[in-house]
Short mmCIF file of C-alpha atoms in Angstrom, two decimals:
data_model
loop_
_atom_site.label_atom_id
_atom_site.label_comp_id
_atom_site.label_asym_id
_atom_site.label_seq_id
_atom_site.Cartn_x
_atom_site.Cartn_y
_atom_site.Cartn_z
CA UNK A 1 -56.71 -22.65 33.65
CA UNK A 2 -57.35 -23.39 30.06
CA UNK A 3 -56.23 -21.24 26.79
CA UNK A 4 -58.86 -20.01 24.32
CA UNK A 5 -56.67 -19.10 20.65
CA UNK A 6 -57.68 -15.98 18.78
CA UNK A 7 -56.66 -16.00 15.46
CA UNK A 8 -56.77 -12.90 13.00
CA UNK A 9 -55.64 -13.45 9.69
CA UNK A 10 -54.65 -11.89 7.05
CA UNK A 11 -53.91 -11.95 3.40
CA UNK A 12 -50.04 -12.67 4.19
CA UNK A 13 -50.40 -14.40 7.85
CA UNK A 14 -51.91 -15.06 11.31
CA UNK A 15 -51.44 -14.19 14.19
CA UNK A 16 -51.83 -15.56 17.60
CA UNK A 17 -53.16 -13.64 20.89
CA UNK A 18 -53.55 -16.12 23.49
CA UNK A 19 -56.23 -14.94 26.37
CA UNK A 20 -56.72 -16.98 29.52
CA UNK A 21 -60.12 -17.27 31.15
CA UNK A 22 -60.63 -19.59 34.34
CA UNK A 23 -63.25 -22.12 34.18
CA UNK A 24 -64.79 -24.14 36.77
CA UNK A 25 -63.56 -27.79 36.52
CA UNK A 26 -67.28 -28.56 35.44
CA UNK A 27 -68.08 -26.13 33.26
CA UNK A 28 -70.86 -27.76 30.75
CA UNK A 29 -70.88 -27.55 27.05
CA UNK A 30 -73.56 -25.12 26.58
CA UNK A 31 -71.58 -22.50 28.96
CA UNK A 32 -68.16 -23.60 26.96
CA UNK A 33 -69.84 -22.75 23.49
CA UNK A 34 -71.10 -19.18 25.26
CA UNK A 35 -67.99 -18.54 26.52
CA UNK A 36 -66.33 -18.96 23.02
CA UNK A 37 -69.23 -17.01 21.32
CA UNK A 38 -67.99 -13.76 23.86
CA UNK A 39 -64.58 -14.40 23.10
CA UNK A 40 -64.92 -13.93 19.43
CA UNK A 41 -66.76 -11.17 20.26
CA UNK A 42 -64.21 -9.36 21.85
CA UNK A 43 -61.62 -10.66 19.68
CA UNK A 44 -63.62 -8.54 16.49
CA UNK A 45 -63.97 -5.58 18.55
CA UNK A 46 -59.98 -5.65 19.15
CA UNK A 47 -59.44 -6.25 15.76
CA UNK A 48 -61.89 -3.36 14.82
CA UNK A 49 -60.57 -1.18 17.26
CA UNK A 50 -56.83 -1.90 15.97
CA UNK A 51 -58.11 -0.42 12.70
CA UNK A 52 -59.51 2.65 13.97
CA UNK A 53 -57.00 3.71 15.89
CA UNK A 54 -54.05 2.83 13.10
CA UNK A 55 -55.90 4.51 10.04
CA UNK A 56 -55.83 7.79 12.39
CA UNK A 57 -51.79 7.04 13.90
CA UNK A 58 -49.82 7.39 10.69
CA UNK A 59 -47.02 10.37 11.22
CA UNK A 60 -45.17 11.83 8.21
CA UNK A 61 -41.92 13.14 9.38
CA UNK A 62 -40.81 15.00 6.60
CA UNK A 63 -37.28 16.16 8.50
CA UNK A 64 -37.78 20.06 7.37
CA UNK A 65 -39.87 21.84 4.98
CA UNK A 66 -37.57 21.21 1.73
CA UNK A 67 -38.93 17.48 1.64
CA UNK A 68 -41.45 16.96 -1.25
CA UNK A 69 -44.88 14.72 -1.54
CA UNK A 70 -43.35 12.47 -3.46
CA UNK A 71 -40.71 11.46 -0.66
CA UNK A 72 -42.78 10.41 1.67
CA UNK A 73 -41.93 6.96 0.70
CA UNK A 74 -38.49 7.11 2.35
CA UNK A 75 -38.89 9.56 5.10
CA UNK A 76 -42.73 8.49 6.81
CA UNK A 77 -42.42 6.84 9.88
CA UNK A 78 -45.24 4.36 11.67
CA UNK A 79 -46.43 5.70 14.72
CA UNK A 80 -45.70 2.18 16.25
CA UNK A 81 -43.67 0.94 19.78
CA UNK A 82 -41.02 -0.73 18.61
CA UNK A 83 -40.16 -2.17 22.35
CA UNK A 84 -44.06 -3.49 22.83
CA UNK A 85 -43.50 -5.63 19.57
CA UNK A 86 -40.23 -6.78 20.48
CA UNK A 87 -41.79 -7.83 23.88
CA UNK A 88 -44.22 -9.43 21.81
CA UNK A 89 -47.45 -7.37 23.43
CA UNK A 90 -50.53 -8.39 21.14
CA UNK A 91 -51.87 -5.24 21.08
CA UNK A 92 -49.06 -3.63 19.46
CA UNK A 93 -48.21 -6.58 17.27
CA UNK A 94 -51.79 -6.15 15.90
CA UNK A 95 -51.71 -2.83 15.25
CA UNK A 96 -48.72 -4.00 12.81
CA UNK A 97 -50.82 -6.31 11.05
CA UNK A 98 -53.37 -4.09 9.97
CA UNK A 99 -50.89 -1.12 9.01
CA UNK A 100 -49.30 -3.91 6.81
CA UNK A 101 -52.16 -4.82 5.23
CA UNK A 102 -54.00 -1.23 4.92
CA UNK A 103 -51.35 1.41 4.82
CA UNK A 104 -48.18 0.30 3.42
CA UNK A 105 -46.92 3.21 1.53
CA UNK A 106 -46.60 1.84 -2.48
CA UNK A 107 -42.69 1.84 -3.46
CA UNK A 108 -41.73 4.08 -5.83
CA UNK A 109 -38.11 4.58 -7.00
CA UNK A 110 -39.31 8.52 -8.25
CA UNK A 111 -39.42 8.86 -4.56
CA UNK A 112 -35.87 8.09 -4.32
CA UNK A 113 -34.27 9.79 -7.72
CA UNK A 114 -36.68 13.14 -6.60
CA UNK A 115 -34.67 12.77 -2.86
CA UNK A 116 -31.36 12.67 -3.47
CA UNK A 117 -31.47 15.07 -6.65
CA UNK A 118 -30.23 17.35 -3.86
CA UNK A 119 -27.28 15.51 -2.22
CA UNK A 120 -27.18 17.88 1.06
CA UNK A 121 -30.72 17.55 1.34
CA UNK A 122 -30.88 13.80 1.08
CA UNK A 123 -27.72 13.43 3.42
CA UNK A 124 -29.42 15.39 5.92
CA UNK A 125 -32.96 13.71 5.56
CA UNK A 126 -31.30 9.99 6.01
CA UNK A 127 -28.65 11.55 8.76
CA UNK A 128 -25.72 10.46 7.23
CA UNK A 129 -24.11 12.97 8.88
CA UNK A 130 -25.12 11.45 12.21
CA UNK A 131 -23.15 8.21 12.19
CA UNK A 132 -20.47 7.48 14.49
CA UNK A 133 -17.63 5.21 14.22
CA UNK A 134 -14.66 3.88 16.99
CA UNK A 135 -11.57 3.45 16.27
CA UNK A 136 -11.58 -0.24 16.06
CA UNK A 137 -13.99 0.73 13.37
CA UNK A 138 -11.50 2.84 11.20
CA UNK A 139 -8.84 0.78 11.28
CA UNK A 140 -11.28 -2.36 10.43
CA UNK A 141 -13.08 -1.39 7.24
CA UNK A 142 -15.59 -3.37 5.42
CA UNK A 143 -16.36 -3.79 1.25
CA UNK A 144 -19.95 -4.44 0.55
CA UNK A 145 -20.80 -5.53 -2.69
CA UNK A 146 -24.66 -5.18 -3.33
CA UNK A 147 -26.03 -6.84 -6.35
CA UNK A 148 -30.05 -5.31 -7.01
CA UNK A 149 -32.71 -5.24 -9.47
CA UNK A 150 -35.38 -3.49 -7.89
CA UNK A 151 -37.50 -1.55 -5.36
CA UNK A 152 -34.90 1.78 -4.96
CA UNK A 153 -36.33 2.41 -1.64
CA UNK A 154 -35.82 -1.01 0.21
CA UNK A 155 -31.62 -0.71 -1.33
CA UNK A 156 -31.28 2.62 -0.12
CA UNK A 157 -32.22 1.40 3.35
CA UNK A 158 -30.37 -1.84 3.38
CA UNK A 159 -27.36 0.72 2.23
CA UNK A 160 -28.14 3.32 4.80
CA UNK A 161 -28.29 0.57 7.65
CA UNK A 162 -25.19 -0.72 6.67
CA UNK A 163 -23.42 2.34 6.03
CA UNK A 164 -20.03 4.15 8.23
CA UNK A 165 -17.82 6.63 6.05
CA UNK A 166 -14.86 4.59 6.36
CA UNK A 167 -16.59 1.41 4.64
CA UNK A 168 -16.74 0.94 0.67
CA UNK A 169 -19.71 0.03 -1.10
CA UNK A 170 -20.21 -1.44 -4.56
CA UNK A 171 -23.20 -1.48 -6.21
CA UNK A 172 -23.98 -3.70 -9.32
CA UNK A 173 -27.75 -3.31 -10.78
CA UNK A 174 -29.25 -5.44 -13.47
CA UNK A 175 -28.92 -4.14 -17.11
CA UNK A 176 -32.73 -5.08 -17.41
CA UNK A 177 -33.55 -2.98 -14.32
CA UNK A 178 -35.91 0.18 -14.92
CA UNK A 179 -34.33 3.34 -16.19
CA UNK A 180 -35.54 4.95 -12.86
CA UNK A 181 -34.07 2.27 -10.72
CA UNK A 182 -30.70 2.82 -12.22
CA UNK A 183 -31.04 6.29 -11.88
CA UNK A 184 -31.36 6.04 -8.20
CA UNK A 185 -28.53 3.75 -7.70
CA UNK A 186 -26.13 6.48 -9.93
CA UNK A 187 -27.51 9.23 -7.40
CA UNK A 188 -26.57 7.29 -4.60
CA UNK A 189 -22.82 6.70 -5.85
CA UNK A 190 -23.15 10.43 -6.52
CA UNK A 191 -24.20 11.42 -3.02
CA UNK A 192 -22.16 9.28 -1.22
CA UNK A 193 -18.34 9.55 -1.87
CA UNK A 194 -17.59 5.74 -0.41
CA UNK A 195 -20.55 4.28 -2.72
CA UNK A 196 -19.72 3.60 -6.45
CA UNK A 197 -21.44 1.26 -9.39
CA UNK A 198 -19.70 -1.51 -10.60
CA UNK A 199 -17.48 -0.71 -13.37
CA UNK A 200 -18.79 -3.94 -15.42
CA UNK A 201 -23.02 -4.37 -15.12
CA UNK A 202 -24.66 -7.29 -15.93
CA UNK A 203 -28.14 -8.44 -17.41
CA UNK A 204 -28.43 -11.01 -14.67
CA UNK A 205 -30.28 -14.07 -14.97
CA UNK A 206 -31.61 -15.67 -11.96
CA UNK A 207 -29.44 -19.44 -10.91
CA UNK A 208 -27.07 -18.48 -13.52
CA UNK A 209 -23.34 -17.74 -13.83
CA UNK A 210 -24.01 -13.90 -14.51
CA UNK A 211 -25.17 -13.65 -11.05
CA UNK A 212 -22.09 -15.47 -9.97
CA UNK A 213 -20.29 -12.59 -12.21
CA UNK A 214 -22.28 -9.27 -10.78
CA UNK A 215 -20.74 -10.16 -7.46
CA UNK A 216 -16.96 -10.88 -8.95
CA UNK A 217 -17.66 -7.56 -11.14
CA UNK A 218 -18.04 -5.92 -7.74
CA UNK A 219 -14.92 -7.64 -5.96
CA UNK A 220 -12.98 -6.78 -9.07
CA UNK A 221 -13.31 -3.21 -8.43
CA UNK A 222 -13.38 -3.63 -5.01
CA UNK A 223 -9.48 -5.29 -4.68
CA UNK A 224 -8.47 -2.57 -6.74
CA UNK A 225 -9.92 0.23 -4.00
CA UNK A 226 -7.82 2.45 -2.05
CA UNK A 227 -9.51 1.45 0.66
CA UNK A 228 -7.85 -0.77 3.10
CA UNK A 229 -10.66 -3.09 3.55
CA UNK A 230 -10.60 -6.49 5.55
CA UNK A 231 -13.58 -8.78 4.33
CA UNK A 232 -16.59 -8.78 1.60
CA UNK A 233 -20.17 -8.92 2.76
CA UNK A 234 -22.08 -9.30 -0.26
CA UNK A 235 -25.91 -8.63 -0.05
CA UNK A 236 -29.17 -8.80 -2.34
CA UNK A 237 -31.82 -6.77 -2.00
CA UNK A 238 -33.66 -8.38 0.44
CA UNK A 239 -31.07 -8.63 3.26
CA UNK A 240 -31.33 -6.66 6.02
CA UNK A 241 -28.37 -6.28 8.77
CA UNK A 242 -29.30 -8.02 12.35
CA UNK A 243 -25.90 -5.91 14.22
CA UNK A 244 -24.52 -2.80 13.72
CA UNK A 245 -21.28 -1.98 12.24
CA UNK A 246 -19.43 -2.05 15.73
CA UNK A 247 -20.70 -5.28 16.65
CA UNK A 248 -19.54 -7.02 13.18
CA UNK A 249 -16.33 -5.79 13.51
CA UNK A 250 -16.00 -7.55 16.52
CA UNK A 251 -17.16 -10.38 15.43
CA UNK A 252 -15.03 -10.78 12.51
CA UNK A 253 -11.83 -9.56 14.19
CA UNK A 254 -12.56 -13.38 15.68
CA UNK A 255 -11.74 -15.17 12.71
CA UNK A 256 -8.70 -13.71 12.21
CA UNK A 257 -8.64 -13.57 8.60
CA UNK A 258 -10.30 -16.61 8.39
CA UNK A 259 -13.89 -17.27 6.37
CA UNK A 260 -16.63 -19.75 6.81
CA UNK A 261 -17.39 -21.38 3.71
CA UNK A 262 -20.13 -24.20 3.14
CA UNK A 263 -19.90 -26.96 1.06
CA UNK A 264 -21.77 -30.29 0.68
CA UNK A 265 -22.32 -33.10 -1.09
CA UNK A 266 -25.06 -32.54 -3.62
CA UNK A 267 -28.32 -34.50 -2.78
CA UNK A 268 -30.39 -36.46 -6.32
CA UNK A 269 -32.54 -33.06 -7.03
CA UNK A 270 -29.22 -30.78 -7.09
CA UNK A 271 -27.48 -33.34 -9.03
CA UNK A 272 -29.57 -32.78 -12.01
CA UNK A 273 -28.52 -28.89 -12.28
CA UNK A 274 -25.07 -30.67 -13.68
CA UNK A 275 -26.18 -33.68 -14.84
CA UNK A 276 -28.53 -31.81 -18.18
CA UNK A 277 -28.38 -29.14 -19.93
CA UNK A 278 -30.39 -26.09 -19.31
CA UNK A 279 -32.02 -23.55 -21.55
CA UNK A 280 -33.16 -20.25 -20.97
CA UNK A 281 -37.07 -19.41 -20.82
CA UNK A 282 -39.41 -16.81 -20.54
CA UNK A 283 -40.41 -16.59 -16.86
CA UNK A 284 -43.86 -14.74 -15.68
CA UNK A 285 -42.44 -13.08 -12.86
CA UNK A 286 -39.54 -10.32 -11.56
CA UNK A 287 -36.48 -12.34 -13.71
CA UNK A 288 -38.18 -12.35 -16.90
CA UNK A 289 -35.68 -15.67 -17.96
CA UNK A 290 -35.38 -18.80 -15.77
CA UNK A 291 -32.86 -22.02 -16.77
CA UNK A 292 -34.90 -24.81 -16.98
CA UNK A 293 -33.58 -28.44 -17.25
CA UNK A 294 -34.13 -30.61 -20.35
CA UNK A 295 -33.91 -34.30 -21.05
CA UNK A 296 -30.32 -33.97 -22.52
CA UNK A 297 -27.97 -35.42 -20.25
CA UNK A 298 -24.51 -33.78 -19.58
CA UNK A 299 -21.37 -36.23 -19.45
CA UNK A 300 -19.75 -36.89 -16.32
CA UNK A 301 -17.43 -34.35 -14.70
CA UNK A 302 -14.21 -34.42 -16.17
CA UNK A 303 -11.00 -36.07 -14.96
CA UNK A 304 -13.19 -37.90 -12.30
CA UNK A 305 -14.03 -34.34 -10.57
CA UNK A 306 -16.53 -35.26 -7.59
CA UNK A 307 -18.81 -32.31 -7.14
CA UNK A 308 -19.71 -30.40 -4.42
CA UNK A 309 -22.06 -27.61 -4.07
CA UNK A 310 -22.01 -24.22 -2.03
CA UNK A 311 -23.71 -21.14 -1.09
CA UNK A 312 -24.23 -17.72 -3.26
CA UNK A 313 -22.39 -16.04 -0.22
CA UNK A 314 -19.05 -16.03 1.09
CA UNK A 315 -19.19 -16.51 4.64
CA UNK A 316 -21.79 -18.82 5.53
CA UNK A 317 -22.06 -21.93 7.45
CA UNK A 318 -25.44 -23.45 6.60
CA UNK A 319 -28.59 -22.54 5.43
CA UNK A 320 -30.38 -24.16 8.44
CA UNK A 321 -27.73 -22.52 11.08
CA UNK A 322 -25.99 -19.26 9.67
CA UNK A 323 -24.05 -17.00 11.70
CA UNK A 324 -23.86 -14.78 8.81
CA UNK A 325 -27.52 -15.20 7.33
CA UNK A 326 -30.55 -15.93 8.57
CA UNK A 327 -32.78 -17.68 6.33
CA UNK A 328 -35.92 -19.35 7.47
CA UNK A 329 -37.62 -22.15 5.23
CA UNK A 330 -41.08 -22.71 5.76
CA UNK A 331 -40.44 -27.12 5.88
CA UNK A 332 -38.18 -26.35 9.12
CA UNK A 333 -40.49 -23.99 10.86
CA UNK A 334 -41.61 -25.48 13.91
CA UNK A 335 -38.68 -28.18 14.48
CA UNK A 336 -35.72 -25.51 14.55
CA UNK A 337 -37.22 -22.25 14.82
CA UNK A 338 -41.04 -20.42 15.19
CA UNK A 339 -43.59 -20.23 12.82
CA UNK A 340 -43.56 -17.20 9.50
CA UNK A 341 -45.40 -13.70 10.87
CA UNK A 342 -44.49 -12.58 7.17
CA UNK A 343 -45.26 -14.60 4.17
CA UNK A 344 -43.76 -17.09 2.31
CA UNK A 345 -42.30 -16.73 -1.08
CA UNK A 346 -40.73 -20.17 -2.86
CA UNK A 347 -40.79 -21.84 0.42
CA UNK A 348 -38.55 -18.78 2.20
CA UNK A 349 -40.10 -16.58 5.00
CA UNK A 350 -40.01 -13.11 4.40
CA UNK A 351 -40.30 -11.83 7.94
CA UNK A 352 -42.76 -9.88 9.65
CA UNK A 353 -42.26 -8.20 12.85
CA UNK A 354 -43.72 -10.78 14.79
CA UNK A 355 -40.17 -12.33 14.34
CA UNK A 356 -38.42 -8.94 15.69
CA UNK A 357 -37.07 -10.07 18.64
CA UNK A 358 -36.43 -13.80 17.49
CA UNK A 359 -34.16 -12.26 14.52
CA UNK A 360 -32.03 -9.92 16.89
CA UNK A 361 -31.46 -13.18 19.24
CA UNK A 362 -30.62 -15.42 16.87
CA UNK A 363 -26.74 -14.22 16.73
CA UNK A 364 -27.20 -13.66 13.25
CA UNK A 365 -25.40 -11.03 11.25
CA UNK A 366 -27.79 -10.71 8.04
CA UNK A 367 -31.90 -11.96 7.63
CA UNK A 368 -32.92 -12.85 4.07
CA UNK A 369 -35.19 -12.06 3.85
CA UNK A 370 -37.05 -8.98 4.36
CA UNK A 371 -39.46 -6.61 2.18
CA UNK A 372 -41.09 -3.23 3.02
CA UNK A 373 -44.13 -4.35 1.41
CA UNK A 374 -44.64 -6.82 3.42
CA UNK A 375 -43.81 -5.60 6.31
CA UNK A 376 -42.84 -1.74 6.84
CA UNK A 377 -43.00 -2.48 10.71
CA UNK A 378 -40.39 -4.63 11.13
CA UNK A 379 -37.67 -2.67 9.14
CA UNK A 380 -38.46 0.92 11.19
CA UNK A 381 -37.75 -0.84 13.86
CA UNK A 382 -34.35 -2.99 13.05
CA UNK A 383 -33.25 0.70 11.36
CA UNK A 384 -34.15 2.32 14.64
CA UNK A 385 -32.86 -0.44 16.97
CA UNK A 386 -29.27 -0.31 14.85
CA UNK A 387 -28.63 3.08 14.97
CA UNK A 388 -29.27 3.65 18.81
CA UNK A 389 -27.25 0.24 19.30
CA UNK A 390 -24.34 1.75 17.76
CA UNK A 391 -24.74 5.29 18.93
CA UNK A 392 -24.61 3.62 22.49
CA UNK A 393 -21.83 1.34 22.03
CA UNK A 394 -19.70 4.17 20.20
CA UNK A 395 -20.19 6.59 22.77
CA UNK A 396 -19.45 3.56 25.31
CA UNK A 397 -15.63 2.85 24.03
CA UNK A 398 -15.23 6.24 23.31
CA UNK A 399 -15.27 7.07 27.04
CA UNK A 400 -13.14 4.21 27.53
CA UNK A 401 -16.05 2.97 29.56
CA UNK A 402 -16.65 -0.79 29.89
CA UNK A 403 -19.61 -1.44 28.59
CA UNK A 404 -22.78 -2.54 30.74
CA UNK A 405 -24.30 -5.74 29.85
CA UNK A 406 -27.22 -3.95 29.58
CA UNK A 407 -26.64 -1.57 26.81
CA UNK A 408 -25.79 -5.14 24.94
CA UNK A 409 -29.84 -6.03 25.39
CA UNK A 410 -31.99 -5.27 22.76
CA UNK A 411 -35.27 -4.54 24.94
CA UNK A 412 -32.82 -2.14 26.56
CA UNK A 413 -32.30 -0.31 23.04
CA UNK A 414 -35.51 0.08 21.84
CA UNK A 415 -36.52 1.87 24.79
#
């Protein structure tokens, strides 16, 4: 038996389908090279195929007749099977790649401030109502803090994946965000009773202290909430929970008021972010201002002060092995964990749903990091895969039941 490779790319990545053919043990060249010719063959009739059938599979679920055009954004589903790309079937996981690259619905945050400029309608649309809790859960509540900039759509689902009613949830938004970005992240503090904006915003500058101080704005207002709350996830907008709320709870109910902070000794190139000064420049892309390093060296650290550097989040263990966050870098892939399905961004995967059932393995809680644009796939199906997980598990310790191993199996849930 020998493997023939079919590889379809596209603009963001490739994908493998490996097809098996037998050969006799003495097959000559000229058959080999015939052989191959077929197989590409077939492999452009799949791929054309793929494309028929997906331009023609899109459903809009609209959830009632008071939805508008205009949010289709939030409420259109793929017409996709959600267990055949978690079992990793190529058919299915092609199908993907060609709705990601033809028929990714452009984000829009109208969509979002037209939704929820009726609350009930919104709730109902997003099933708010819908979410269950244990008791474990109420008398365990979580603070989120949630520090954005952009794309109203992709927050709103982070925020709905994340969300119980007895939970908190802080919001901070960049001053220099777009008037119809903020708007949507008012209207979801106004919706939602347990969702409010930080009481102090900042104009955030990317790898400076004012992100450090959109998150503390956050906890600020967050230590000060009636609320009850035992730890502080905070989140950007391109993390995306791997368990449901039931699950984390667990989970942190194990570290028994503990955290897991990481800290390290600064390697040469992170030296130099304390060694010189930095100034403030125009940047061509989303954070308009960068700090960039000069040639103006910084005195030593004070007192004799050895430094030591650590992560943007709170719980975290490393970057390479996070229980809390899963972050893939595209100089490790291959050595400690698969290949990018998504696309790469400054050297960090942003997952495609070729990495579906990898990322609910893992054991992580979070994955940074994810986008709708480039790939819709994979978030319909960690949003469905959540909610039936904790549906199940709810329903499970409600009936005092022990729960089945099985109902713990993801292939299981996405049935």
């Amino acid at each position: 038996m020998r493997e023939l490779t079919c590889f379809f790319f596209s603009d963001y990545c490739s994908f493998v389908m490996k097809i098996r053919f037998a050969f006799p043990s003495r097959l000559r060249k000229k058959n080999f090279i015939s052989s191959l010719s077929l197989l590409l063959v077939i492999c452009a009739f799949l791929l054309l195929f793929l494309k028929f059938t997906v331009k023609y599979s899109i459903t809009i679920e609209t959830y009632g007749s008071t939805a508008g055009y205009n949010d289709i954004e939030l409420l259109h589903r793929y017409n996709i099977d959600c267990n055949a790309i978690y079992e990793m079937e190529p058919a299915e996981l092609g199908k993907s790649l060609v709705i990601r690259k033809q028929v990714v619905v452009e984000e829009q945050d109208k969509s979002l401030v037209n939704l929820i400029s009726n609350c009930p309608r919104y709730l109902r649309s997003r099933g708010y109502g819908d979410v269950q809790v244990s008791e474990e859960e109420q008398a365990f509540p979580l603070a989120y803090s949630l520090v954005v900039h952009k794309s109203a759509s992709m927050v709103e689902k982070i925020l709905r994946a994340v969300y119980t009613p007895n939970n908190i949830y802080c919001i901070h938004y960049d001053l220099k965000s777009s008037e119809l970005f903020r708007e949507s992240m008012e209207g979801l503090a106004r919706c939602l009773p347990n969702v409010f904006i930080a009481s102090k915003l900042e104009a955030v500058t990317y790898a400076s202290i004012s992100r450090l101080n959109a998150d503390l704005n956050c906890l600020s207002d967050l230590i000060g909430s009636k609320v009850k709350w035992r730890y502080v996830i905070n989140l950007c907008g391109q993390d995306f929970p791997l368990r449901s709320n039931i699950e984390l709870v667990a989970d942190l109910k194990k570290l028994r008021g503990g955290n897991m902070m990481e800290t390290s000794r600064p390697s040469e190139y992170k030296k130099q972010r304390f060694s010189f000064h930095h100034e403030l420049q125009n940047a061509s892309f989303e954070y308009h201002r960068l700090p960039v390093k000069t040639n103006k060296a910084k005195g030593p650290p004070p007192h004799g002060i050895q430094m030591f550097i650590g992560s943007a989040y709170f719980a975290d263990i490393t970057d390479l092995m996070s229980k809390t966050r899963l972050v893939k870098w595209n100089y490790l892939e291959g050595p400690l964990y698969p290949s990018c399905t998504g696309k790469h961004v400054r050297s960090v995967c942003i997952y495609g749903a070729g990495e579906l059932r990898w990322l609910l393995n893992y054991g992580s809680w979070f994955a940074n990091k994810v986008d709708a644009k480039v790939d819709p796939v994979l978030i319909q199906c960690l949003e469905d895969t959540l909610q039936e997980k904790q549906r199940l598990l709810v329903k499970a310790m409600k009936s005092q039941q022990k729960i089945p191993s099985s109902v713990l199996a993801v292939d299981v849930i996405l049935q």
